[in-house]
Coordinates of C-alpha atoms and ligand atoms in Angstrom, one line a residue:
M1 CA 13.6 23.0 115.0
S2 CA 12.1 24.1 118.3
E3 CA 11.0 27.7 118.9
T4 CA 13.2 30.3 120.4
S5 CA 12.4 31.5 123.9
E6 CA 13.5 34.6 125.7
T7 CA 14.6 33.0 128.9
A8 CA 17.5 30.7 129.3
P9 CA 16.5 27.3 130.4
T10 CA 18.2 26.1 133.6
G11 CA 20.0 22.9 134.1
E12 CA 23.2 21.3 133.1
A13 CA 25.1 22.6 130.2
S14 CA 25.0 19.2 128.5
I15 CA 21.2 19.3 128.3
D16 CA 20.3 20.2 124.8
T17 CA 17.5 22.7 125.0
G18 CA 16.7 22.7 121.3
D19 CA 16.7 26.5 121.4
V20 CA 19.1 27.7 118.7
S21 CA 19.7 31.2 119.9
Y22 CA 20.2 30.1 123.5
E23 CA 22.4 27.2 122.4
A24 CA 24.5 29.4 120.1
N25 CA 25.0 32.0 122.8
R26 CA 26.4 29.5 125.3
R27 CA 29.0 28.2 122.8
R28 CA 32.6 29.3 122.6
T29 CA 34.5 28.0 119.7
F30 CA 38.2 28.7 119.7
A31 CA 41.7 27.4 118.8
I32 CA 45.0 27.6 120.6
I33 CA 47.9 29.1 118.6
S34 CA 51.4 28.5 119.8
H35 CA 54.9 27.4 118.9
P36 CA 55.6 23.7 119.7
D37 CA 56.5 23.2 123.3
A38 CA 54.9 26.4 124.6
G39 CA 52.4 24.3 126.5
K40 CA 49.3 23.9 124.2
T41 CA 48.8 20.2 125.2
T42 CA 49.3 20.8 128.9
L43 CA 46.9 23.7 128.9
T44 CA 44.3 21.7 126.9
E45 CA 44.5 19.0 129.5
K46 CA 44.2 21.5 132.3
F47 CA 41.1 23.0 130.7
L48 CA 39.6 19.5 130.8
L49 CA 40.6 19.2 134.5
Y50 CA 39.0 22.6 135.4
A51 CA 35.9 21.8 133.4
G52 CA 35.6 18.5 135.3
A53 CA 35.9 16.5 132.1
V54 CA 38.8 14.5 133.6
G55 CA 39.1 13.8 137.3
E56 CA 42.9 14.1 137.4
A57 CA 45.3 15.6 134.9
G58 CA 48.9 15.0 134.4
A59 CA 51.6 12.4 134.1
V60 CA 51.3 12.9 130.4
K61 CA 55.0 12.1 130.3
A62 CA 55.3 9.8 127.4
R63 CA 56.9 12.5 125.3
E64 CA 58.5 10.1 122.9
G65 CA 55.3 8.4 122.1
R66 CA 53.4 11.7 121.9
R67 CA 55.8 13.2 119.5
R68 CA 55.4 10.2 117.2
S69 CA 51.6 10.1 117.4
R70 CA 49.6 11.6 114.6
S71 CA 48.0 14.1 116.9
D72 CA 48.8 15.3 120.4
W73 CA 45.2 14.8 121.2
M74 CA 45.0 11.3 120.1
E75 CA 47.6 10.5 122.7
L76 CA 45.6 12.4 125.3
E77 CA 42.7 10.2 124.2
Q78 CA 44.5 7.0 124.7
Q79 CA 46.0 8.1 128.1
R80 CA 42.9 9.6 129.6
G81 CA 40.3 7.2 128.1
I82 CA 38.3 10.2 127.0
S83 CA 37.0 10.8 123.6
V84 CA 38.9 13.4 121.7
T85 CA 38.6 14.1 118.0
S86 CA 41.7 15.0 116.1
T87 CA 39.8 18.1 115.1
A88 CA 37.5 19.4 117.9
L89 CA 37.3 18.8 121.6
K90 CA 34.0 19.6 123.1
F91 CA 33.4 20.0 126.8
D92 CA 31.0 21.8 129.2
Y93 CA 32.1 24.6 131.5
R94 CA 30.0 26.9 133.6
D95 CA 26.8 26.2 131.7
H96 CA 28.7 26.8 128.4
V97 CA 29.7 24.4 125.7
I98 CA 33.3 24.8 124.7
N99 CA 34.6 23.7 121.3
L100 CA 38.4 23.7 121.3
L101 CA 39.6 23.2 117.7
D102 CA 42.9 21.4 117.2
T103 CA 45.7 23.3 115.4
P104 CA 48.1 20.4 114.6
G105 CA 51.7 21.3 115.2
H106 CA 55.0 19.5 115.1
R107 CA 55.2 17.3 112.1
D108 CA 51.4 17.5 111.4
F109 CA 51.7 21.2 110.7
S110 CA 49.9 21.8 107.3
E111 CA 47.5 24.0 105.6
D112 CA 44.8 22.4 107.7
T113 CA 46.3 24.0 110.7
Y114 CA 45.5 27.3 109.2
R115 CA 42.1 26.3 107.8
V116 CA 41.0 25.3 111.2
L117 CA 41.2 28.9 112.2
T118 CA 38.5 29.8 109.7
A119 CA 36.1 27.7 111.8
A120 CA 37.0 29.5 115.1
D121 CA 35.4 32.5 116.7
A122 CA 38.5 33.3 118.8
A123 CA 42.0 32.1 119.6
V124 CA 44.1 31.7 122.7
M125 CA 47.8 32.6 121.9
V126 CA 50.0 30.6 124.3
L127 CA 53.5 32.0 124.7
D128 CA 56.4 30.6 126.7
A129 CA 57.2 33.4 129.0
A130 CA 60.9 32.7 128.7
K131 CA 60.8 32.9 124.9
G132 CA 58.1 35.3 123.9
I133 CA 56.9 35.3 120.2
E134 CA 58.3 32.4 118.3
P135 CA 58.1 31.7 114.6
Q136 CA 55.1 29.3 114.5
T137 CA 53.1 31.6 116.8
L138 CA 53.9 34.4 114.4
K139 CA 52.6 32.5 111.4
L140 CA 49.4 31.4 113.1
F141 CA 48.9 34.9 114.4
E142 CA 49.1 36.4 110.9
V143 CA 46.3 34.0 109.8
C144 CA 44.2 35.0 112.8
R145 CA 44.8 38.7 112.0
A146 CA 43.8 38.2 108.3
Q147 CA 40.5 36.9 109.7
Q148 CA 40.2 39.5 112.5
L149 CA 39.9 36.8 115.1
P150 CA 39.8 38.1 118.7
I151 CA 42.9 36.8 120.5
L152 CA 43.4 36.1 124.2
T153 CA 47.0 35.8 125.3
F154 CA 48.3 33.4 128.0
L155 CA 51.9 33.9 129.2
N156 CA 52.8 30.4 130.2
K157 CA 55.5 28.8 132.3
F158 CA 55.7 31.5 135.0
D159 CA 56.7 28.9 137.5
R160 CA 60.2 28.9 136.1
P161 CA 62.7 31.6 135.5
G162 CA 61.8 33.7 132.4
R163 CA 61.7 37.2 131.1
D164 CA 60.3 40.3 132.7
P165 CA 56.6 40.4 131.8
L166 CA 56.7 44.1 130.9
E167 CA 59.4 43.3 128.4
L168 CA 57.2 40.6 126.9
L169 CA 54.3 43.1 126.6
D170 CA 56.6 45.4 124.6
E171 CA 57.7 42.5 122.4
I172 CA 54.1 41.5 121.6
E173 CA 53.2 45.0 120.7
D174 CA 56.4 45.7 118.7
Q175 CA 56.6 42.4 116.8
I176 CA 53.0 41.7 115.9
G177 CA 51.3 45.0 116.5
L178 CA 48.7 43.5 118.9
R179 CA 48.2 45.7 122.0
P180 CA 48.3 43.4 125.1
T181 CA 45.9 44.5 127.9
P182 CA 46.8 42.5 131.0
V183 CA 43.8 41.3 132.9
T184 CA 45.9 39.5 135.4
W185 CA 49.3 40.5 136.6
P186 CA 51.9 38.3 138.4
V187 CA 52.8 38.6 142.0
G188 CA 56.4 37.2 142.2
I189 CA 59.0 37.0 139.5
P190 CA 59.1 34.2 136.9
G191 CA 60.4 31.2 138.8
S192 CA 59.0 32.4 142.1
F193 CA 55.4 32.9 141.1
K194 CA 52.9 33.3 143.9
G195 CA 49.7 34.4 142.3
V196 CA 47.9 37.0 140.3
I197 CA 46.2 40.3 140.8
D198 CA 43.0 40.5 138.8
R199 CA 43.2 44.1 137.5
R200 CA 39.4 44.3 137.0
D201 CA 38.8 44.4 140.7
G202 CA 42.2 44.5 142.3
S203 CA 41.8 41.1 144.0
F204 CA 44.9 39.0 144.7
V205 CA 44.6 35.3 144.1
R206 CA 47.4 33.4 145.8
Y207 CA 48.0 29.8 144.6
S208 CA 49.3 26.7 146.2
R209 CA 50.6 23.8 144.2
S210 CA 48.9 20.5 144.0
V211 CA 50.9 17.3 143.7
R212 CA 52.3 17.2 140.1
G213 CA 49.5 19.6 139.1
A214 CA 47.2 16.6 138.8
T215 CA 44.4 18.4 140.6
E216 CA 43.3 22.0 140.8
A217 CA 45.8 24.5 142.4
G218 CA 44.8 25.8 145.8
E219 CA 43.4 29.4 145.5
E220 CA 43.2 31.9 148.3
I221 CA 41.9 35.5 148.0
V222 CA 44.4 37.6 150.0
P223 CA 43.4 41.1 151.2
P224 CA 46.0 43.8 150.1
K225 CA 47.1 44.6 153.7
I226 CA 48.0 40.9 154.4
A227 CA 49.5 40.5 150.9
E228 CA 51.8 43.5 151.7
L229 CA 52.9 41.9 154.9
E230 CA 53.3 38.4 153.6
E231 CA 54.6 39.0 150.1
G232 CA 56.6 42.1 150.8
E233 CA 58.7 43.2 147.8
D234 CA 56.9 40.9 145.4
W235 CA 53.6 42.5 146.3
R236 CA 55.0 46.0 146.0
A237 CA 56.6 45.3 142.6
A238 CA 53.2 43.8 141.3
I239 CA 51.3 46.9 142.5
E240 CA 53.9 49.2 140.8
G241 CA 53.5 47.1 137.6
C242 CA 49.7 47.5 137.8
A243 CA 50.1 51.3 138.3
L244 CA 52.3 51.5 135.2
L245 CA 49.8 49.6 133.2
D246 CA 47.1 51.9 134.4
E247 CA 49.2 54.9 133.4
V248 CA 49.8 53.7 129.8
G249 CA 46.1 52.7 129.5
A250 CA 46.8 49.0 128.9
N251 CA 43.2 48.2 130.1
L252 CA 40.8 45.6 128.9
D253 CA 38.8 47.0 126.0
L254 CA 36.2 44.7 124.5
D255 CA 35.7 46.6 121.2
S256 CA 39.4 46.6 120.3
F257 CA 39.6 42.9 121.4
Y258 CA 36.7 42.0 119.1
A259 CA 38.4 43.9 116.3
G260 CA 41.6 41.9 116.8
E261 CA 43.5 45.0 117.8
S262 CA 44.1 44.4 121.5
S263 CA 44.5 41.2 123.4
P264 CA 43.4 40.5 127.0
L265 CA 46.4 38.9 128.6
F266 CA 46.7 36.4 131.4
V267 CA 49.8 35.1 133.2
G268 CA 50.1 31.6 134.6
S269 CA 51.6 28.2 134.5
A270 CA 49.8 25.3 132.8
L271 CA 52.0 22.9 134.6
T272 CA 51.1 23.9 138.1
N273 CA 47.6 25.1 137.1
F274 CA 48.3 28.7 138.3
G275 CA 46.1 31.0 136.3
V276 CA 44.3 28.3 134.3
R277 CA 40.9 29.1 135.8
H278 CA 41.3 32.8 134.9
I279 CA 42.0 32.1 131.2
L280 CA 39.2 29.5 131.0
D281 CA 36.8 31.9 132.6
A282 CA 37.9 34.5 130.1
I283 CA 36.9 32.2 127.2
V284 CA 33.4 32.1 128.6
D285 CA 33.2 35.8 129.8
L286 CA 35.2 37.6 127.1
A287 CA 35.4 35.5 123.9
P288 CA 32.5 36.1 121.6
P289 CA 29.8 33.5 121.0
P290 CA 29.2 32.4 117.3
H291 CA 28.3 35.4 115.2
P292 CA 26.2 35.5 112.0
H293 CA 28.4 34.7 109.0
L294 CA 28.6 36.7 105.8
D295 CA 27.6 34.8 102.6
V296 CA 29.3 35.3 99.2
S297 CA 27.1 38.2 98.4
G298 CA 28.0 40.0 101.6
K299 CA 24.6 39.2 103.4
L300 CA 24.6 38.1 107.0
R301 CA 22.8 34.9 107.7
A302 CA 21.2 35.1 111.2
I303 CA 22.2 32.4 113.6
T304 CA 18.5 31.4 114.0
T305 CA 18.0 30.9 110.2
S306 CA 17.6 27.3 109.1
F307 CA 20.7 25.0 109.3
S308 CA 23.9 26.0 107.4
G309 CA 27.6 25.4 107.7
F310 CA 30.8 25.1 105.7
V311 CA 33.4 22.4 105.3
F312 CA 36.8 23.6 106.6
K313 CA 38.8 20.4 106.6
V314 CA 38.7 17.1 104.8
Q315 CA 40.5 14.0 105.9
A316 CA 40.7 11.4 103.1
N317 CA 42.0 7.8 102.9
M318 CA 44.8 8.2 105.3
N319 CA 43.9 5.3 107.5
P320 CA 44.1 2.0 105.6
A321 CA 41.8 0.4 108.3
H322 CA 38.9 2.8 107.5
R323 CA 39.0 4.0 103.9
D324 CA 37.0 7.0 105.0
H325 CA 36.6 10.5 103.7
I326 CA 35.5 12.7 106.6
A327 CA 34.4 16.3 106.0
F328 CA 34.5 18.6 109.0
L329 CA 31.7 21.1 109.0
R330 CA 31.4 24.2 111.2
V331 CA 27.8 24.9 111.9
C332 CA 26.9 28.6 111.2
S333 CA 23.2 28.8 111.6
G334 CA 20.2 26.7 112.8
R335 CA 20.1 23.3 114.3
F336 CA 21.8 20.2 112.7
E337 CA 20.1 16.9 113.3
R338 CA 21.7 13.7 112.3
G339 CA 19.9 12.1 109.4
I340 CA 18.6 15.4 107.8
T341 CA 19.1 15.7 104.1
V342 CA 20.8 19.0 103.3
V343 CA 21.8 20.7 100.1
A344 CA 25.3 21.1 98.9
S345 CA 25.4 24.7 97.5
S346 CA 28.0 24.2 94.8
T347 CA 26.0 21.5 93.0
G348 CA 22.5 21.9 94.4
K349 CA 22.5 18.2 95.1
P350 CA 21.1 16.6 98.3
F351 CA 23.5 15.2 100.9
T352 CA 22.3 12.8 103.5
T353 CA 23.9 13.2 106.9
K354 CA 23.3 9.7 108.2
Y355 CA 26.8 9.2 109.4
A356 CA 27.5 12.3 111.4
T357 CA 30.1 12.1 114.1
S358 CA 31.5 14.5 116.6
L359 CA 34.2 12.2 117.8
F360 CA 36.6 9.8 116.2
G361 CA 39.8 8.1 116.8
A362 CA 39.8 5.0 118.9
D363 CA 36.2 5.6 119.8
R364 CA 34.1 7.1 117.2
S365 CA 30.6 8.1 118.2
T366 CA 27.7 9.6 116.4
I367 CA 26.1 12.8 117.3
D368 CA 22.5 13.7 117.1
D369 CA 22.4 17.5 117.2
A370 CA 24.7 20.4 116.7
Y371 CA 24.3 24.2 116.9
P372 CA 26.2 27.2 115.6
G373 CA 29.8 27.0 116.8
D374 CA 29.8 23.2 116.8
V375 CA 31.9 21.0 114.5
V376 CA 30.4 17.9 112.9
G377 CA 32.4 15.2 111.1
L378 CA 30.5 13.8 108.1
V379 CA 31.7 10.3 107.3
N380 CA 31.7 8.9 103.7
A381 CA 31.5 12.4 102.4
S382 CA 33.8 12.0 99.4
E383 CA 31.8 14.5 97.3
L384 CA 32.3 17.3 99.9
K385 CA 35.2 19.6 99.3
I386 CA 36.9 22.2 101.4
G387 CA 34.8 25.3 101.4
E388 CA 31.5 23.6 100.5
T389 CA 28.4 25.1 102.1
L390 CA 25.6 22.8 103.3
Y391 CA 22.2 24.2 104.1
L392 CA 18.6 23.5 104.7
G393 CA 15.8 25.8 103.8
E394 CA 16.8 29.3 102.6
P395 CA 19.8 28.8 100.2
V396 CA 23.2 30.2 101.2
R397 CA 26.7 30.0 100.0
Y398 CA 29.6 31.0 102.2
P399 CA 32.8 32.5 100.7
P400 CA 35.5 30.0 99.7
I401 CA 38.2 29.3 102.2
P402 CA 41.3 30.9 101.0
S403 CA 44.5 29.0 100.4
F404 CA 47.5 30.1 102.5
A405 CA 50.9 31.2 101.6
P406 CA 53.0 28.1 100.9
E407 CA 56.5 27.8 102.4
L408 CA 57.7 24.5 101.0
F409 CA 57.9 23.9 97.2
A410 CA 58.5 20.6 95.4
T411 CA 59.2 20.3 91.8
V412 CA 57.6 17.0 90.7
R413 CA 58.4 14.6 88.0
N414 CA 56.2 11.8 86.7
L415 CA 58.2 8.6 87.2
D416 CA 56.2 6.6 84.7
T417 CA 55.7 8.5 81.4
S418 CA 53.0 6.1 80.2
R419 CA 50.9 7.3 83.1
H420 CA 50.9 11.0 82.0
K421 CA 47.1 11.3 82.0
Q422 CA 46.8 9.9 85.5
F423 CA 49.6 12.1 86.7
R424 CA 47.8 15.2 85.4
R425 CA 44.4 14.1 86.8
G426 CA 45.9 13.2 90.2
L427 CA 47.5 16.6 90.6
E428 CA 44.3 18.3 89.5
Q429 CA 42.3 16.3 92.0
L430 CA 44.7 16.9 94.9
T431 CA 44.8 20.6 94.1
Y432 CA 41.0 20.7 94.0
E433 CA 40.7 19.0 97.3
G434 CA 43.1 21.5 98.9
V435 CA 45.7 18.8 99.7
I436 CA 48.4 20.9 97.9
Q437 CA 48.7 23.9 95.7
T438 CA 50.0 23.7 92.2
F439 CA 52.2 26.2 90.4
V440 CA 54.3 26.1 87.3
D441 CA 57.9 27.3 86.9
P442 CA 58.1 29.0 83.5
L443 CA 61.9 28.1 83.3
L444 CA 61.1 24.4 83.7
E445 CA 58.8 24.1 80.6
G446 CA 55.7 23.9 82.6
Q447 CA 56.9 21.3 85.1
P448 CA 54.5 21.4 88.1
V449 CA 55.7 22.8 91.4
L450 CA 53.7 21.8 94.4
G451 CA 53.3 24.4 97.2
A452 CA 52.6 23.4 100.8
V453 CA 52.6 24.9 104.3
G454 CA 54.0 21.8 105.9
Q455 CA 55.9 18.7 104.9
L456 CA 52.9 16.4 105.7
Q457 CA 51.0 17.8 102.8
L458 CA 53.7 16.8 100.4
E459 CA 53.9 13.3 101.9
V460 CA 50.2 12.9 101.6
A461 CA 50.4 14.0 97.9
E462 CA 53.2 11.7 97.1
H463 CA 51.4 8.8 98.8
R464 CA 48.1 9.4 97.1
M465 CA 49.7 9.9 93.7
A466 CA 51.4 6.5 93.9
N467 CA 48.6 4.6 95.6
E468 CA 45.4 6.2 94.4
F469 CA 46.2 7.5 91.0
K470 CA 48.9 4.9 90.3
A471 CA 51.2 7.7 89.0
P472 CA 54.3 7.6 91.2
I473 CA 56.2 10.9 91.4
E474 CA 59.6 12.1 92.4
M475 CA 59.8 15.3 94.4
R476 CA 62.6 17.8 94.7
I477 CA 61.8 19.9 97.7
S478 CA 63.2 23.4 98.2
Q479 CA 62.6 25.8 101.1
Y480 CA 62.7 29.5 100.7
Q481 CA 63.1 32.1 103.4
A482 CA 60.7 34.6 101.8
V483 CA 57.8 34.3 99.5
R484 CA 56.3 37.5 97.9
K485 CA 53.5 38.2 95.5
T486 CA 54.8 40.0 92.5
D487 CA 53.8 41.1 88.9
A488 CA 55.1 40.8 85.4
P489 CA 56.9 44.2 85.3
T490 CA 58.8 43.4 88.5
V491 CA 59.6 39.9 87.2
S492 CA 61.2 41.4 84.1
A493 CA 63.2 43.8 86.3
L494 CA 64.4 41.3 88.9
P495 CA 68.0 40.2 88.5
R496 CA 68.6 36.8 87.0
S497 CA 70.0 35.3 90.1
S498 CA 70.2 31.8 91.5
G499 CA 68.7 33.0 94.8
I500 CA 65.4 34.0 93.2
R501 CA 62.8 31.8 91.6
I502 CA 59.5 32.7 89.9
I503 CA 56.5 30.5 89.9
E504 CA 53.0 31.1 88.6
R505 CA 49.4 30.0 89.0
G506 CA 47.2 30.8 86.1
Q507 CA 47.5 34.3 84.7
E508 CA 46.8 36.2 87.8
L509 CA 49.2 34.9 90.5
I510 CA 53.0 35.3 90.3
L511 CA 55.2 34.4 93.3
A512 CA 58.8 35.4 93.8
L513 CA 60.7 33.0 96.1
F514 CA 63.8 34.2 97.8
E515 CA 66.5 31.9 99.2
S516 CA 67.6 34.7 101.5
E517 CA 65.5 37.2 103.4
Y518 CA 68.5 39.6 103.5
W519 CA 68.7 39.5 99.7
L520 CA 65.0 40.4 99.4
Q521 CA 65.4 43.3 101.9
R522 CA 68.3 44.7 99.9
L523 CA 66.3 44.5 96.7
Q524 CA 63.4 46.2 98.3
R525 CA 65.6 48.9 99.7
D526 CA 67.2 49.6 96.3
H527 CA 63.9 49.3 94.4
P528 CA 61.0 50.4 96.5
E529 CA 58.9 50.7 93.3
W530 CA 58.9 46.9 92.7
T531 CA 55.9 44.9 93.6
L532 CA 57.0 42.4 96.3
E533 CA 54.0 42.0 98.7
P534 CA 54.0 39.8 101.7
I535 CA 51.1 37.4 101.6
V536 CA 49.1 35.4 104.2
T537 CA 46.2 34.2 102.2
L538 CA 45.7 33.6 98.5
D539 CA 42.4 33.3 96.6
R540 CA 41.6 29.7 95.8
Ligands
G4P1 P1 53.0 21.8 123.1 O1 51.7 21.0 123.1 O2 52.7 23.3 123.0 O3 54.0 21.3 122.2 O4 53.6 21.7 124.6 P2 53.4 20.7 125.8 O5 52.1 21.0 126.5 O6 53.6 19.4 125.3 O7 54.5 21.2 126.7 C1 55.9 21.1 126.3 C2 56.8 21.0 127.6 O8 56.6 22.1 128.4 C3 56.4 19.8 128.4 O9 57.6 19.4 129.1 C4 55.5 20.4 129.5 O10 55.5 19.7 130.7 C5 56.2 21.7 129.7 N1 55.3 22.7 130.2 C6 54.0 23.1 129.8 N2 53.5 24.1 130.5 C7 54.4 24.3 131.4 C8 54.5 25.3 132.5 O11 53.6 26.0 132.8 N3 55.7 25.3 133.3 C9 56.7 24.5 133.0 N4 57.8 24.6 133.8 N5 56.7 23.6 132.0 C10 55.6 23.5 131.2 P3 58.2 17.9 128.8 O12 58.5 17.8 127.3 O13 57.4 16.9 129.4 O14 59.5 17.9 129.5 P4 60.7 18.9 129.4 O15 60.6 19.4 128.0 O16 60.4 20.0 130.4 O17 61.9 18.1 129.6

């Protein structure tokens, strides 16, 4: 590892200086949280455009194909000819290295989508301005909140008719308790969106469209007097809106942003590129760089200590063409160099990082170095499990990655009773790897119930049970509207009703599953003394 220096080296962002503290400080590692169709893919592509990573954006129109593809980004990769991993996209912007972590949505939504957030230092919440907070955004937001991740908000699709932005601010605050602090404010109503006022200095940036949004939008700084003359009522309404925000004190506040209590908010349109530069600049200027991580004993490991990181996602055996097992590692301290032999903290065994990759998909390429904030894909890493810590030098173990509240439950039956041992072993292995969670339903004589965040996890479990463990299973899937953590006294008091199911994991975790949210609310109203706690994360 090279020595740390006080001064930042000059030159292009892509030049690796070897200086851990400098390299960490110029990294921004974040994820986009949004409901499907709010504009995550479009905004991602526009980030690449503004960062100069692609010359022209757009015409990503093959929606049919995109929906069917395993990852939105793999489609981007094929269309743009750029290398995108299905886990992290790395690009340079303003002398900074940006790591954008993928949070798979649509049919790829799974516990991995949540786990990825444990590797991020911040999140950008993209909302469709016509729709506001939607269910998937809400779920992802809860996971961010559980980790106190700072969140920037982007109100997207202002180019078309939508809701009053002030009403959207109220909705964000009321529904999720996050205080939005608009940094930019729209001039022009949704559908007739002209530009934004940057509330930090009062400047008005007026945009003009580029053809199909394929290149950057035109930007013109318009002095207030001219804006008043040219934009008339739209300008006056925007100024009034800003005055109202000043009055209620909805101003940028970094401390509450870092604490996950307030959210700097930007308005724009990913389609026409209006406001894209502002939000990308905010990732550099406002989002925090990688911070020292706490280890299991509550001690902070400084960024400049020798290499360490944790595995937050494992991708196993899914592609029959490469029978790989890739472990994705978030670097927390020090410098990672390909080829180094590190230690796996759970076993104390050495692990050789000969096959390290930052990119995969059509075009997998190896990486040589990585710094805090970066993501490394370790190939042929079948012994590495989710939550494993790897380190060099001073030993460290990071806290386990929690599991997340399941929403889908499948009662499973072993189809071949002669394969009982393999059936048990397979379920144990898949649970250990974090592919699914396993519970028992005491009413079903210990029959296993698999818990998952998304359908994909159950499909993977079914496939691997049949193909890898040669123990085919039958699954009966049930979805519940509400899942609550409960305890034995509450279980014995709950009515024996078909709308409630109790499942357990070991002695310590009991979940009550409700077919109807309304039914749960009624019971809670009538019996406030019962333990029925909402959950986001569960101990693994
Ligand atoms: P996702 O990854 O969050 O699922 O969303 P994606 O970017 O794929 O965008 C979903 C749709 O919304 C796309 O439309 C996209 O063009 C559109 N979109 C994204 N950002 C904006 C915006 O700022 N303004 C407007 N007007 N549209 C935006 P599509 O599926 O190609 O066509 P359609 O659904 O409009 O027919």
